[in-house]
Amino acid sequence: MFFKNNLGFLRRRRLKAAQVKVKCPNCPSVYTHELTLKNHLRYECGLSPRFKCPYCPYMAKRAGNVVDHTKRRHRNMKPYFLDTLGSYKPRKQWNS
């Protein structure tokens, strides 16, 4: 992001600092939106990684991290589809 002068930068910085911060009660993570905290608690905080690399023992809590890992570490391997069905929950069970 580019600013014409320092005033724009300082204004954005001040607004960002004034945003409400929502802290996770279980770990040091801090978020600016309640929904982001809810997703963190539901899918990440205190849970073991649920996405596995198809080529090595690497596991991650986010599917995108496994995709990035395979692009970096396994460039010469055949394409694959990341299996996320093991963690699939029908929509009715999301709130439970």
Short mmCIF file of C-alpha atoms in Angstrom, two decimals:
data_model
loop_
_atom_site.label_atom_id
_atom_site.label_comp_id
_atom_site.label_asym_id
_atom_site.label_seq_id
_atom_site.Cartn_x
_atom_site.Cartn_y
_atom_site.Cartn_z
CA MET A 1 0.00 0.00 0.00
CA PHE A 2 1.40 3.37 -0.99
CA PHE A 3 0.66 6.72 0.62
CA LYS A 4 1.16 10.16 -0.90
CA ASN A 5 2.61 11.39 2.37
CA ASN A 6 3.26 10.30 5.92
CA LEU A 7 -0.13 11.60 7.05
CA GLY A 8 -1.95 8.75 5.28
CA PHE A 9 0.42 6.23 6.82
CA LEU A 10 0.03 7.68 10.31
CA ARG A 11 -3.77 7.81 9.97
CA ARG A 12 -3.90 4.13 8.95
CA ARG A 13 -1.53 3.18 11.75
CA ARG A 14 -3.67 5.02 14.33
CA LEU A 15 -6.87 3.34 13.07
CA LYS A 16 -5.24 -0.07 13.21
CA ALA A 17 -4.06 0.52 16.79
CA ALA A 18 -7.57 1.62 17.82
CA GLN A 19 -9.22 -1.58 16.55
CA VAL A 20 -10.63 -3.84 19.24
CA LYS A 21 -8.38 -6.78 19.97
CA VAL A 22 -9.96 -10.11 20.94
CA LYS A 23 -7.63 -12.45 22.82
CA CYS A 24 -7.87 -16.23 22.83
CA PRO A 25 -8.46 -17.50 26.39
CA ASN A 26 -6.30 -20.59 25.76
CA CYS A 27 -3.20 -19.25 24.00
CA PRO A 28 -1.42 -15.94 23.20
CA SER A 29 -3.23 -15.42 19.85
CA VAL A 30 -4.99 -12.06 19.36
CA TYR A 31 -7.56 -11.20 16.68
CA THR A 32 -9.41 -8.10 15.50
CA HIS A 33 -12.69 -9.91 14.75
CA GLU A 34 -14.83 -12.14 16.95
CA LEU A 35 -15.50 -14.52 14.04
CA THR A 36 -11.78 -15.06 13.50
CA LEU A 37 -11.40 -15.99 17.16
CA LYS A 38 -14.35 -18.42 16.89
CA ASN A 39 -12.72 -20.11 13.89
CA HIS A 40 -9.40 -20.27 15.73
CA LEU A 41 -11.05 -21.94 18.72
CA ARG A 42 -13.00 -24.36 16.53
CA TYR A 43 -10.24 -25.48 14.16
CA GLU A 44 -6.83 -24.66 15.62
CA CYS A 45 -6.45 -23.91 19.31
CA GLY A 46 -5.34 -26.96 21.26
CA LEU A 47 -6.08 -29.32 18.37
CA SER A 48 -3.56 -31.51 16.63
CA PRO A 49 -2.91 -30.88 12.91
CA ARG A 50 -5.53 -32.50 10.68
CA PHE A 51 -4.10 -32.07 7.17
CA LYS A 52 -1.29 -34.40 6.10
CA CYS A 53 1.17 -34.15 3.25
CA PRO A 54 0.62 -37.10 0.87
CA TYR A 55 4.39 -37.51 0.36
CA CYS A 56 5.93 -37.21 3.85
CA PRO A 57 4.96 -37.12 7.56
CA TYR A 58 4.42 -33.31 7.56
CA MET A 59 1.07 -32.25 9.03
CA ALA A 60 -0.54 -28.82 9.44
CA LYS A 61 -3.65 -27.27 10.93
CA ARG A 62 -4.46 -25.46 7.67
CA ALA A 63 -4.85 -27.04 4.24
CA GLY A 64 -3.12 -24.10 2.56
CA ASN A 65 0.03 -24.74 4.59
CA VAL A 66 0.18 -28.32 3.28
CA VAL A 67 -0.31 -27.06 -0.28
CA ASP A 68 2.52 -24.54 0.17
CA HIS A 69 4.71 -27.25 1.74
CA THR A 70 4.21 -29.65 -1.18
CA LYS A 71 4.95 -26.92 -3.73
CA ARG A 72 8.24 -26.13 -1.96
CA ARG A 73 9.41 -29.57 -0.83
CA HIS A 74 7.95 -31.96 -3.41
CA ARG A 75 8.25 -30.11 -6.73
CA ASN A 76 8.92 -33.20 -8.87
CA MET A 77 6.07 -35.29 -7.49
CA LYS A 78 2.81 -36.06 -9.28
CA PRO A 79 -0.15 -33.74 -8.63
CA TYR A 80 -2.52 -34.73 -5.84
CA PHE A 81 -5.77 -33.72 -4.21
CA LEU A 82 -5.65 -32.79 -0.55
CA ASP A 83 -7.96 -35.10 1.35
CA THR A 84 -10.05 -33.05 3.74
CA LEU A 85 -12.96 -35.45 4.08
CA GLY A 86 -11.55 -36.94 7.28
CA SER A 87 -12.30 -33.63 8.97
CA TYR A 88 -15.65 -33.04 7.26
CA LYS A 89 -18.58 -32.17 9.51
CA PRO A 90 -22.11 -31.74 8.16
CA ARG A 91 -23.33 -28.15 8.52
CA LYS A 92 -25.87 -29.09 11.23
CA GLN A 93 -23.00 -30.22 13.49
CA TRP A 94 -20.94 -27.00 13.17
CA ASN A 95 -22.40 -25.46 16.32
CA SER A 96 -21.92 -28.56 18.44
#
